[in-house]
Tab-separated table of C-alpha atoms in Angstrom:
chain	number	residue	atom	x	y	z
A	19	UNK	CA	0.000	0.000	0.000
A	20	UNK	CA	0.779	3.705	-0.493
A	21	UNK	CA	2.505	5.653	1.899
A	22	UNK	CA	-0.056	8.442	1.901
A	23	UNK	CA	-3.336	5.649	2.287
A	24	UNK	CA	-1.215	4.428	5.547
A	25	UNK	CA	-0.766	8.153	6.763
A	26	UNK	CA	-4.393	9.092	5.995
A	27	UNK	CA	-5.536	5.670	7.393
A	28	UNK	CA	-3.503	7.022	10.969
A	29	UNK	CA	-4.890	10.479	11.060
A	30	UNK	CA	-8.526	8.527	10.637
A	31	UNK	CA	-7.790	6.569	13.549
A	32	UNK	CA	-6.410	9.353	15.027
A	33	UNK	CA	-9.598	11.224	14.444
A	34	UNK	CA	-11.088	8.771	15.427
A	35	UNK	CA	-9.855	8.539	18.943
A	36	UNK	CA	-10.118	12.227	19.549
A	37	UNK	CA	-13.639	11.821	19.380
A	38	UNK	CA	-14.101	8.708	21.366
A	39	UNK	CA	-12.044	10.625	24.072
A	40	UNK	CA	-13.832	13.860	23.467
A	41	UNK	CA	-16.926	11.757	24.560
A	42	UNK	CA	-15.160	9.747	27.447
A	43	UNK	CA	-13.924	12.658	29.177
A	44	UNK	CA	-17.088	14.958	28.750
A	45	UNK	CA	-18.604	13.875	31.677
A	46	UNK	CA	-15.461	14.167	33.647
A	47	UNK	CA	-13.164	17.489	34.712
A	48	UNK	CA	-12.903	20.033	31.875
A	49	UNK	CA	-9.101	19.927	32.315
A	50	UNK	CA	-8.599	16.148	31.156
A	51	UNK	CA	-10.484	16.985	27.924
A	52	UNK	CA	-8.635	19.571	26.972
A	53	UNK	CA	-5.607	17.363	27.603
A	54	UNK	CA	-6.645	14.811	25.459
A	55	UNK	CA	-8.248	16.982	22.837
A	56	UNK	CA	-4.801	18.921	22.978
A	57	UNK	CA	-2.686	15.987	22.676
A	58	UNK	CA	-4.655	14.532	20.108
A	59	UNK	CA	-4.222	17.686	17.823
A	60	UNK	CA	-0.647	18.335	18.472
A	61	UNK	CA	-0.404	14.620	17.355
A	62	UNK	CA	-2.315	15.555	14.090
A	63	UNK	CA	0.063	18.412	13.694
A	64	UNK	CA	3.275	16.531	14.495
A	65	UNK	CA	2.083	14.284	11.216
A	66	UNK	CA	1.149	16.126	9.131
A	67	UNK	CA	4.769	18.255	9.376
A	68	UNK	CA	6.091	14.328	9.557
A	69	UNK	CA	4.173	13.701	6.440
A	70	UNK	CA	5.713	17.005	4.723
A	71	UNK	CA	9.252	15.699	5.405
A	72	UNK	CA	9.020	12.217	4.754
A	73	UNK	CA	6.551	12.237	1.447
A	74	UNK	CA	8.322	15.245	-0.219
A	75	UNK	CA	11.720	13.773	-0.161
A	76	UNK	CA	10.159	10.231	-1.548
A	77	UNK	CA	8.012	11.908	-4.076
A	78	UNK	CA	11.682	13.680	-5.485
A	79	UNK	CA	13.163	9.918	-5.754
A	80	UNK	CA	10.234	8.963	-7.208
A	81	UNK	CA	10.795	11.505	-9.873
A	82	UNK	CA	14.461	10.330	-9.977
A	83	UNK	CA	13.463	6.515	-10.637
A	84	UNK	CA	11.425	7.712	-13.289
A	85	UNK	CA	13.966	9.613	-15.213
A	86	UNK	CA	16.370	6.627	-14.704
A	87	UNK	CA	13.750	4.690	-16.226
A	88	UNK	CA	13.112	6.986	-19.170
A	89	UNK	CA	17.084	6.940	-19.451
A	90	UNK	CA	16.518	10.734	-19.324
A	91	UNK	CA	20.643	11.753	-18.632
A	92	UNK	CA	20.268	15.543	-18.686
A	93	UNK	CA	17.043	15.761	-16.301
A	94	UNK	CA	18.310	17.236	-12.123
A	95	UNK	CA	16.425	16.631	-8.821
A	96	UNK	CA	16.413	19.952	-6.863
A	97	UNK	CA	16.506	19.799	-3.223
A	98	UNK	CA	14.117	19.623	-0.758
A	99	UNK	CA	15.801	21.518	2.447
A	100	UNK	CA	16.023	18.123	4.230
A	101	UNK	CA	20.107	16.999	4.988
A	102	UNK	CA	19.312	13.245	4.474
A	103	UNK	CA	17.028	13.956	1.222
A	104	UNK	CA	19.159	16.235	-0.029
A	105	UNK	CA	22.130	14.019	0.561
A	106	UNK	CA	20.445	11.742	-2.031
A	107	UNK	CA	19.159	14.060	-3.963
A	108	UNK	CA	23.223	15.314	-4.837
A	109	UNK	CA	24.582	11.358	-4.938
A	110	UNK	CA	21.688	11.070	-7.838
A	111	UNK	CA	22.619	14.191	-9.395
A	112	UNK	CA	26.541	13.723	-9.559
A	113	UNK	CA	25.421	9.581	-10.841
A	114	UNK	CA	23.146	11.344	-13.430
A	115	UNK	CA	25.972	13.456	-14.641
A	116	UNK	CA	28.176	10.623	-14.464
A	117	UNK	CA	25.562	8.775	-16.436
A	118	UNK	CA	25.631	11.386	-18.883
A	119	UNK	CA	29.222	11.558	-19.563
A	120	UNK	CA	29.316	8.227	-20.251
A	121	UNK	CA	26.794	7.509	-22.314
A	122	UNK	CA	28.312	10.754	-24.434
A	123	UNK	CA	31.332	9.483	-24.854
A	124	UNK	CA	30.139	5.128	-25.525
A	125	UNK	CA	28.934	7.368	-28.772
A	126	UNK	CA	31.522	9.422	-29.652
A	127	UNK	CA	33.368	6.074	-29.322
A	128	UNK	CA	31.124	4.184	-31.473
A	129	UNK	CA	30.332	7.213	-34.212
A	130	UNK	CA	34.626	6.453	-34.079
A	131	UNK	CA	34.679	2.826	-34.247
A	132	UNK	CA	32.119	3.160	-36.858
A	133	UNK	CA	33.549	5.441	-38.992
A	134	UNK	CA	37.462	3.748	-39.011
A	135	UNK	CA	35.369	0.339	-39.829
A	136	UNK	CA	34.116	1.649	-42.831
A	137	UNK	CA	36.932	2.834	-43.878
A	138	UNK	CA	39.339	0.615	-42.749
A	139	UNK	CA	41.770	-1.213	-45.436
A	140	UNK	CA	40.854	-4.469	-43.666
A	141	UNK	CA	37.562	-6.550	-44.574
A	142	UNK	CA	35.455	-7.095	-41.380
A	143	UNK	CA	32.139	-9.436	-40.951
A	144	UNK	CA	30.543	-9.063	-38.379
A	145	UNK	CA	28.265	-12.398	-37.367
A	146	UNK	CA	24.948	-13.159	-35.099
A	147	UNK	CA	24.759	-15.673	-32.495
A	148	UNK	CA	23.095	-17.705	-34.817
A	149	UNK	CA	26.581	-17.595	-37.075
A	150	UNK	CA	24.692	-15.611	-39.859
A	151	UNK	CA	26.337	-13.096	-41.318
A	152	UNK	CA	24.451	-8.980	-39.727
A	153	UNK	CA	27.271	-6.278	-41.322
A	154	UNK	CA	30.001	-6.342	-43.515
A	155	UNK	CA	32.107	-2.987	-44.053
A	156	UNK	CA	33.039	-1.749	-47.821
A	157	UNK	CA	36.047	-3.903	-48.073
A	158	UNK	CA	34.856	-6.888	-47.051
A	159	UNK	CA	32.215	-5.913	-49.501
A	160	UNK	CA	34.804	-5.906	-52.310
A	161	UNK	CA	37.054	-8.993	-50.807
A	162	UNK	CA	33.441	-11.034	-50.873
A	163	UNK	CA	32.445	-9.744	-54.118
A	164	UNK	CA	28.642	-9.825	-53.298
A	165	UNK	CA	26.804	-6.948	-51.981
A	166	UNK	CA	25.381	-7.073	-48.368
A	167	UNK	CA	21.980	-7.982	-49.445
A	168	UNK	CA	22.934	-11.070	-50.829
A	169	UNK	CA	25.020	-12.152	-48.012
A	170	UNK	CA	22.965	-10.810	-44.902
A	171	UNK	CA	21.059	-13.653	-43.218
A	172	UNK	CA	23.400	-16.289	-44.686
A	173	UNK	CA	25.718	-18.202	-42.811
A	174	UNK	CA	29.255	-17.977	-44.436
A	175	UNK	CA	29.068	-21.606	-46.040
A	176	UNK	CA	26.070	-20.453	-48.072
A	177	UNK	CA	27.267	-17.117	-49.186
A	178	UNK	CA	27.944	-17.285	-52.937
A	179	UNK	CA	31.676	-16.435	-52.375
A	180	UNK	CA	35.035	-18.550	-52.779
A	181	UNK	CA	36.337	-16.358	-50.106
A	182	UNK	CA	33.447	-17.020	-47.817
A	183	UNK	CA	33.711	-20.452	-48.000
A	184	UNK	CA	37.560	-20.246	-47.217
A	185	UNK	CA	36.343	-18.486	-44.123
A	186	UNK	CA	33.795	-21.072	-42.869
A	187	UNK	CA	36.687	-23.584	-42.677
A	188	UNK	CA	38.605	-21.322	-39.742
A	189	UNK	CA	38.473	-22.541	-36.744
A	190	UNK	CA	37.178	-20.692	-33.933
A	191	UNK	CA	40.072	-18.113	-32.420
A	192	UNK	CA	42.203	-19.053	-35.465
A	193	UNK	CA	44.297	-17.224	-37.956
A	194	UNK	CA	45.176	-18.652	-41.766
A	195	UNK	CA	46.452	-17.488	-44.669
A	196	UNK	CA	43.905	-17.940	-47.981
A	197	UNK	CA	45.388	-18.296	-51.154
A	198	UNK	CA	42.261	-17.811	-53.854
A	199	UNK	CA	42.175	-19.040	-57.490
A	200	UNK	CA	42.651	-15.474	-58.253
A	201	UNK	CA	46.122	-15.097	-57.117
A	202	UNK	CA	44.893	-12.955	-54.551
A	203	UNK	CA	46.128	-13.680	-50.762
A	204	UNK	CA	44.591	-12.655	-47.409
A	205	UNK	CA	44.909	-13.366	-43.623
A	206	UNK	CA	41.688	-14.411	-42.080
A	207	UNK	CA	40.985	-14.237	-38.707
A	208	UNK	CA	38.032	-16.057	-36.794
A	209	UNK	CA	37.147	-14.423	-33.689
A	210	UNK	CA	34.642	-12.873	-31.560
A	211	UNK	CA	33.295	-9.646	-29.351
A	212	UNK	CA	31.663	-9.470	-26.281
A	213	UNK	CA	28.397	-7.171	-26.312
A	214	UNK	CA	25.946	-7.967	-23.410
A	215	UNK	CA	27.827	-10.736	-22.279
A	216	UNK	CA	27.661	-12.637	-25.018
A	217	UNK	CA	29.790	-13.486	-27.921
A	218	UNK	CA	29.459	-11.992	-31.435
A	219	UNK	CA	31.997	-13.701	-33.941
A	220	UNK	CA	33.451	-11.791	-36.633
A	221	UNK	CA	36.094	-12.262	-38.888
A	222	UNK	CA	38.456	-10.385	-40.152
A	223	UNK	CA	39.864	-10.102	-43.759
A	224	UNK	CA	43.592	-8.751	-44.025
A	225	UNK	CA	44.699	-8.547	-48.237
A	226	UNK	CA	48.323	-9.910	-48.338
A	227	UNK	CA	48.973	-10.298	-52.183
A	228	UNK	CA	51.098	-7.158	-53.022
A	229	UNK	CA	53.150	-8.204	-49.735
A	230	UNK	CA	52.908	-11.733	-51.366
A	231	UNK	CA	54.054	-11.130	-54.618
A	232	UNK	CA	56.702	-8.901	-53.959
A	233	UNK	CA	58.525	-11.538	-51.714
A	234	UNK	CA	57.674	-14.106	-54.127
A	235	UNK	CA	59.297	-12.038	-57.077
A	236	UNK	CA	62.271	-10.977	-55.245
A	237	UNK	CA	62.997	-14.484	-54.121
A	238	UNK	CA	62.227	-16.212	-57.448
A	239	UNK	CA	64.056	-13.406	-59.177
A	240	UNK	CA	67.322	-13.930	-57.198
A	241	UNK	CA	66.994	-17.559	-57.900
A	242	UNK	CA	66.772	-17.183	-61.351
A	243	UNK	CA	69.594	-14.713	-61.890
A	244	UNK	CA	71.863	-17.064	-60.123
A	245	UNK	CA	71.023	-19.977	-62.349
A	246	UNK	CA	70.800	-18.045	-65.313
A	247	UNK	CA	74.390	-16.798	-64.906
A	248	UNK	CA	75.908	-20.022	-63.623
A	249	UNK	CA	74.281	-22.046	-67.164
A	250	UNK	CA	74.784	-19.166	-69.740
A	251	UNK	CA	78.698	-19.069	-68.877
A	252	UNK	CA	78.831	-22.635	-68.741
A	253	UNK	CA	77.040	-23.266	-71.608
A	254	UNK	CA	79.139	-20.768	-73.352
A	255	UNK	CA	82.283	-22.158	-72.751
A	256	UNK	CA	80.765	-25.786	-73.590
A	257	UNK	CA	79.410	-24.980	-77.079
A	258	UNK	CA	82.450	-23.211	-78.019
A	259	UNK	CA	84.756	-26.277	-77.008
A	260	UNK	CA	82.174	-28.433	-78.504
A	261	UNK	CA	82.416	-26.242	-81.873
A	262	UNK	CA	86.237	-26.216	-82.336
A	263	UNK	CA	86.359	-29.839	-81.507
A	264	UNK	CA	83.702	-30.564	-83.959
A	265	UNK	CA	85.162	-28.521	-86.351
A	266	UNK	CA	88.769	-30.054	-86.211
A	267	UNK	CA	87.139	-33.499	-86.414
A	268	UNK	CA	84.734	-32.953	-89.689
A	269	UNK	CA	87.895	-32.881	-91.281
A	270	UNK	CA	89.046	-36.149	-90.300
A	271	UNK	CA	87.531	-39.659	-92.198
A	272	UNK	CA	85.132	-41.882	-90.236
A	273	UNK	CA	84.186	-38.804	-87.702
A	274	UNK	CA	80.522	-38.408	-88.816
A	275	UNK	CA	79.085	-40.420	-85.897
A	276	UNK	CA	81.163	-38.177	-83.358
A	277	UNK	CA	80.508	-35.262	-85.266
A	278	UNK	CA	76.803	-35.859	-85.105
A	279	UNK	CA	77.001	-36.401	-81.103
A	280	UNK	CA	78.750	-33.227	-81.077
A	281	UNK	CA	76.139	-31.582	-82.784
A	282	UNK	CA	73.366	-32.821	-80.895
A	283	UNK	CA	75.287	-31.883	-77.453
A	284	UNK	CA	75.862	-28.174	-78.577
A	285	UNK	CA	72.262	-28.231	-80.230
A	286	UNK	CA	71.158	-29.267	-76.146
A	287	UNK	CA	73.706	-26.946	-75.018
A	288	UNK	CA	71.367	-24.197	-76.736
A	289	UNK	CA	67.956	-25.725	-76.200
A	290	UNK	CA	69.393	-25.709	-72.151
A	291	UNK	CA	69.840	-22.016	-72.362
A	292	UNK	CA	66.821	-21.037	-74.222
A	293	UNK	CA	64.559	-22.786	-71.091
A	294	UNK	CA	66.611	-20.677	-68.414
A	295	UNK	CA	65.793	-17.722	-70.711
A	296	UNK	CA	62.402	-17.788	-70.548
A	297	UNK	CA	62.480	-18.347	-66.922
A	298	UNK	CA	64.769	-14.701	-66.779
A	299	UNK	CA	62.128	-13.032	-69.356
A	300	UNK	CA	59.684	-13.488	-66.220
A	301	UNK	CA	61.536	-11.420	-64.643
A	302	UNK	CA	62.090	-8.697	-67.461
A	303	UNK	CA	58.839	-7.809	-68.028
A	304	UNK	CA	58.472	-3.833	-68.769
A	305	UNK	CA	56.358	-1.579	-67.280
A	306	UNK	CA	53.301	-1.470	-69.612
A	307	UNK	CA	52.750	1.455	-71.988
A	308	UNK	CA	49.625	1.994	-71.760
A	309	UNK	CA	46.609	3.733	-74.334
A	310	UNK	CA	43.317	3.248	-75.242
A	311	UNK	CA	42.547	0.115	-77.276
A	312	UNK	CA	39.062	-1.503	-78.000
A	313	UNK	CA	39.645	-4.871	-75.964
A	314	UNK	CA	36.919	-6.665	-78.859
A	315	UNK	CA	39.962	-5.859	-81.522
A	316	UNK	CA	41.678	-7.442	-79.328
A	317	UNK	CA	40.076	-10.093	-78.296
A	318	UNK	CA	39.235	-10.860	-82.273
A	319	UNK	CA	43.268	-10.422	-83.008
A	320	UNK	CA	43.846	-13.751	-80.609
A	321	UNK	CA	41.248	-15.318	-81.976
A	322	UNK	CA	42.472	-14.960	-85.314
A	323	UNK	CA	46.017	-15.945	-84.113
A	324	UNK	CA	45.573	-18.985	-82.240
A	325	UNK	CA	42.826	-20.406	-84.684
A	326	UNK	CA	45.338	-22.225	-86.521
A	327	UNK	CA	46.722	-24.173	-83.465
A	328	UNK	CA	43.249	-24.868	-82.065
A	329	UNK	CA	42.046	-26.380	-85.539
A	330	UNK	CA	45.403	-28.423	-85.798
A	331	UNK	CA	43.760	-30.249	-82.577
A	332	UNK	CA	40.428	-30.377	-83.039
A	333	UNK	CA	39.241	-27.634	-81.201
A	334	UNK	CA	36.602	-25.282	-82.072
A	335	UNK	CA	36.949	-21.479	-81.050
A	336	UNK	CA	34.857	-18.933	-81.121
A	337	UNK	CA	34.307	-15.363	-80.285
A	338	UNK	CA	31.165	-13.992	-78.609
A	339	UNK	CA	31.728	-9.839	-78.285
A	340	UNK	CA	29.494	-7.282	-76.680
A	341	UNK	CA	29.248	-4.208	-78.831
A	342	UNK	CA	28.523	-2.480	-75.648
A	343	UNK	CA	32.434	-2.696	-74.794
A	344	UNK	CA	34.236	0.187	-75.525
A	345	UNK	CA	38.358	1.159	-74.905
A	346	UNK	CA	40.280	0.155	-72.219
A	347	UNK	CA	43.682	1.403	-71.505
A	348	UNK	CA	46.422	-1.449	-72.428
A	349	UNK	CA	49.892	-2.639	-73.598
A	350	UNK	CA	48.692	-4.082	-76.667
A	351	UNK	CA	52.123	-6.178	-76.678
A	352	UNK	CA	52.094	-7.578	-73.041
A	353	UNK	CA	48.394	-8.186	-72.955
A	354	UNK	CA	47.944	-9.897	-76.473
A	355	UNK	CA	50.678	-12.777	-75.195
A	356	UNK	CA	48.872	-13.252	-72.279
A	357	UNK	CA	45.427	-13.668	-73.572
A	358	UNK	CA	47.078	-16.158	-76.223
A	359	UNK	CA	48.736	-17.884	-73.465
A	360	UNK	CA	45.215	-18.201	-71.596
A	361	UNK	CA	43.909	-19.904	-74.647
A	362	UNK	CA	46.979	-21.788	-75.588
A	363	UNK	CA	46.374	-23.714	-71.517
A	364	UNK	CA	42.536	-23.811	-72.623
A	365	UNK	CA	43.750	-25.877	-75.483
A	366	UNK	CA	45.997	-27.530	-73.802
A	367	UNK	CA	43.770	-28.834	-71.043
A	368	UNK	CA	41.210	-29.601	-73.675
A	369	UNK	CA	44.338	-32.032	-74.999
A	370	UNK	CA	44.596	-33.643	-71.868
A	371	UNK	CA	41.123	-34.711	-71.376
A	372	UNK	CA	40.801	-36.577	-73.816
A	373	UNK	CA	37.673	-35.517	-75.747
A	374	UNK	CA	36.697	-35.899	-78.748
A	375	UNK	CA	34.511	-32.029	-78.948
A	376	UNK	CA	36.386	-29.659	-77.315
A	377	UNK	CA	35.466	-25.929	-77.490
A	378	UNK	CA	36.698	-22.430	-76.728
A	379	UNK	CA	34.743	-19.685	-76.487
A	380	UNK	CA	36.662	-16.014	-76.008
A	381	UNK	CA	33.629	-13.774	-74.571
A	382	UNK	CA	33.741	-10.098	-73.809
A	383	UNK	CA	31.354	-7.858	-71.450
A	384	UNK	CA	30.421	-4.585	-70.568
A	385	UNK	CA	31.703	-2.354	-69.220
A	386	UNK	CA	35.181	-4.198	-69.604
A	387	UNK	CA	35.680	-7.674	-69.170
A	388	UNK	CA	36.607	-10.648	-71.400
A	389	UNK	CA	36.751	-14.068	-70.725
A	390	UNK	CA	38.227	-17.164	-71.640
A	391	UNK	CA	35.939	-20.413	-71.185
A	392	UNK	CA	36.937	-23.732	-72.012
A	393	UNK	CA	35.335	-27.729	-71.602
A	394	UNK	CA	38.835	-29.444	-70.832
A	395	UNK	CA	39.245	-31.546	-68.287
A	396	UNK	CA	38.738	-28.819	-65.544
A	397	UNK	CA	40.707	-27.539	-62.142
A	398	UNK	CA	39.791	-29.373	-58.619
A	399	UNK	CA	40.226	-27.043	-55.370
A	400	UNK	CA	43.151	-28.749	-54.260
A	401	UNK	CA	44.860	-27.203	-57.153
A	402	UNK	CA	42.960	-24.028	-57.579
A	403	UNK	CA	44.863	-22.077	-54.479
A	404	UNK	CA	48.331	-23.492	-55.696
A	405	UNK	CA	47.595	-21.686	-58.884
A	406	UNK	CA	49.731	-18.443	-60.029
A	407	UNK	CA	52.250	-20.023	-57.699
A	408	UNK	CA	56.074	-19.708	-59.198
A	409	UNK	CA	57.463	-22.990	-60.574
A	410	UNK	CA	53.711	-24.554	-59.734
A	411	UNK	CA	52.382	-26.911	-63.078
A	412	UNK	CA	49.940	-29.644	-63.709
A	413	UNK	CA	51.514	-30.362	-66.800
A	414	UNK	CA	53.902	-33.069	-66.750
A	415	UNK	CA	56.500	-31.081	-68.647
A	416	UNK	CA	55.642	-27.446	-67.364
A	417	UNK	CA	57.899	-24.898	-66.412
A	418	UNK	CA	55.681	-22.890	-63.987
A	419	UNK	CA	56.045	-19.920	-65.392
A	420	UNK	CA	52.960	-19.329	-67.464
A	421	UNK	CA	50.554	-18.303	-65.292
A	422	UNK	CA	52.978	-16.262	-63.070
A	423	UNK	CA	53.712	-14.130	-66.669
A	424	UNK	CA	50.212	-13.725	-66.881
A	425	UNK	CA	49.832	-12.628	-63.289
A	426	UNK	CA	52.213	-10.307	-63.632
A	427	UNK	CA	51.154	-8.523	-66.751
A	428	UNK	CA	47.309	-8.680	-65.416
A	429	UNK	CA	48.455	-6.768	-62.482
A	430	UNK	CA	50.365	-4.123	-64.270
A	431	UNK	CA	47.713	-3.535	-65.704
A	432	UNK	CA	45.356	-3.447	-62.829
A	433	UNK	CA	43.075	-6.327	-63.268
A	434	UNK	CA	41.075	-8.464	-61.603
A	435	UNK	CA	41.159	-11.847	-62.536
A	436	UNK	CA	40.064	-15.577	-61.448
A	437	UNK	CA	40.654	-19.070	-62.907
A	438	UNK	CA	38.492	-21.794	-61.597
A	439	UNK	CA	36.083	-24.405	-62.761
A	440	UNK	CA	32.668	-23.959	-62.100
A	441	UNK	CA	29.469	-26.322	-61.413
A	442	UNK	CA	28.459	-26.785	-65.161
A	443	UNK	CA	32.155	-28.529	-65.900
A	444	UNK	CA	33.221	-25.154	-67.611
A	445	UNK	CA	36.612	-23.866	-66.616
A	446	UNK	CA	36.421	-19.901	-67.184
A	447	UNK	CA	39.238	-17.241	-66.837
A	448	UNK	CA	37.508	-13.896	-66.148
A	449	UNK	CA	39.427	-11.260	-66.556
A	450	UNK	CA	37.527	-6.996	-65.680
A	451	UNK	CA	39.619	-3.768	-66.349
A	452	UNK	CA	38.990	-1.293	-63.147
């Protein structure tokens, strides 16, 4: 019950017993009635004042309560002329300030956090309990490749992303290094936040390739160089021997045989030093020069090239152009080998499989991309993140080289790009101009 029913319920009984006593002591002296009478109103008068101290100072916490409960921060309690009260009253105000402050700056903190999220180099997906995936910044937008609407909802094994599904395989409170089918490398970290008490995984999406192939091309480059110097000056010296010897003994009777195995050892001598060359013209790629080209000329120049070659093995190729695709800025040198060298491993890998139809289909798109899309005998995802790794082949004679030329000339010119097989048995190099 209420304070004020109890205190109005006393001054009732109170009441009350001033009348019963008013009537007891009427019959009696004159002085005991006004006793009782007088103590009875001095006791009405006494609660009432009571009542003034006690209610006010309640009815101000009351107030206080409710602006706690209304999370009203900027609201005071004035006080009441009562030490205890206003002893409260000034602990309230100083936790209301304090209140204040805080929540002030958990926002300023937040608008922060916020804001370096968004624009933070780093990809970060942000999880609910239920593992699905509730915010993504920009980046992680662009590492994913799929908008947030696509993704939001999902857990990570059913976004439509090969990064994504890299990322469902991490362990909980684990780091790992992703290498994609697009020679692109990042460092993924699982983890997780606590926000009312509970824990929110995220993950976090660091890109690594520049770092990647910049160690990669200073340590294959250093390799190379050393072997390249080491077998051109021995070859050298070998082939010349070989060619005074060989020389000396042509003119001798009965030294064909032995001329002929000298010829054939200077003839390796060369063929040696023509493989370490094209391992050193990896290396001596040029910066690209680049200008404005229409990439379906292009596209229509390597199909013309490499018809030849495909016919020879039974391969059909054809080209599929959008007329919506306009210039892009390349090096028509650089990037003409390296589209002929994706369809030269399309035809190769049609080779290998073994059938008896094998098509090619070069395909650009607007705004600017072109692809290369082939039926051969396909890529499996044990191979796909070794690819565009130096010295890395399927082929039982490869070199490893190819597809780190084509990296490398894809990058200078700003590319994105991704080799994989897909669902419908279709492997498909996609290459898009920023």
């Amino acid at each position: 019950m209420r304070i004020k029913f109890l205190f109005n319920l006393l001054v009732l009984l109170l009441i009350g017993l001033g009348v019963y006593l008013g009537l007891f002591f009427r019959d009696v002296q004159k002085l005991y009635w006004y006793i009782a009478e007088g103590g009875v109103v001095l006791i009405l008068i006494y609660l009432w004042v009571f009542y003034r101290k006690i209610v006010k100072p309640l009815r101000t916490i009351g107030n206080g309560m409710e602006l706690l409960r209304e999370q009203d921060f900027s609201s005071r309690l004035s006080p009441v002329g009562q030490y205890e009260a206003d002893h409260i009253v000034n602990i309230f105000n100083r936790m209301m300030d304090q209140l204040k402050n805080e929540r002030l700056r958990m926002r300023e903190q937040n608008y922060f956090l916020d804001l370096l999220i968004q624009a933070s180099p780093m990809g970060v997906v942000i999880l609910t309990l239920n593992e699905e995936v509730s915010q993504m910044n920009p980046m992680a937008v662009k590492m994913l490749g799929i908008p947030l609407s696509e993704a939001c909802g999902r857990k990570m094994d059913q976004v439509d992303s090969r990064l994504a599904a890299e990322l469902a395989r991490i362990p909980y409170e684990q780091t790992e290094v992703v290498r994609l089918n697009d020679a692109n490398v990042y460092k993924c970290t699982h983890s997780y936040f606590i926000d009312c008490g509970f824990k929110h995984p995220f993950y976090l999406i660091e890109r690594m390739t520049d770092e990647v192939m910049r160690a990669e091309k200073k340590a294959y480059e250093k390799v190379i160089r050393m072997i390249a110097h080491e077998v051109n000056n021995s070859t050298a010296g070998i082939t010349s021997t070989l060619d005074t010897v060989g020389q000396a003994l042509s003119a001798e009777d009965g030294m064909e045989d032995l001329c002929e195995v000298m010829r054939v050892c200077v003839e390796r001598c060369y063929s040696m030093s023509r493989f370490i060359t094209r391992f050193a013209d990896v290396v001596k790629i040029p910066e690209p020069t680049l200008v404005p080209l229409s990439l379906n000329e292009m596209a229509a120049t390597c199909k013309r090239f490499m018809e030849g070659m495909c016919a020879d093995a039974g391969i059909t190729l054809r080209l599929e152009c959008d007329e919506q695709v306009g210039e892009v800025k390349m090096d028509a040198s650089l990037f003409e080998q390296a589209l002929v060298n994706i369809i030269k491993n399309a035809a190769e890998s049609i080779s290998a499989s073994g059938k008896g139809k094998g098509e090619i289909w070069v395909r650009t798109f607007a705004p600017a991309s072109v692809e290369v899309v082939d039926n051969g005998v396909g890529i499996s995802r044990e191979v796909e993140s070794k690819l565009f790794t130096p010295f890395f082949s399927t082929k039982p004679n490869g070199q490893g080289i190819g597809l780190v030329f084509i990296r490398e000339v894809l990058s200078k010119h700003g590319c994105t790009f991704s080799l994989r097989t897909y669902e419908d048995g279709l492997t498909r190099f996609r290459i898009a101009f920023k």
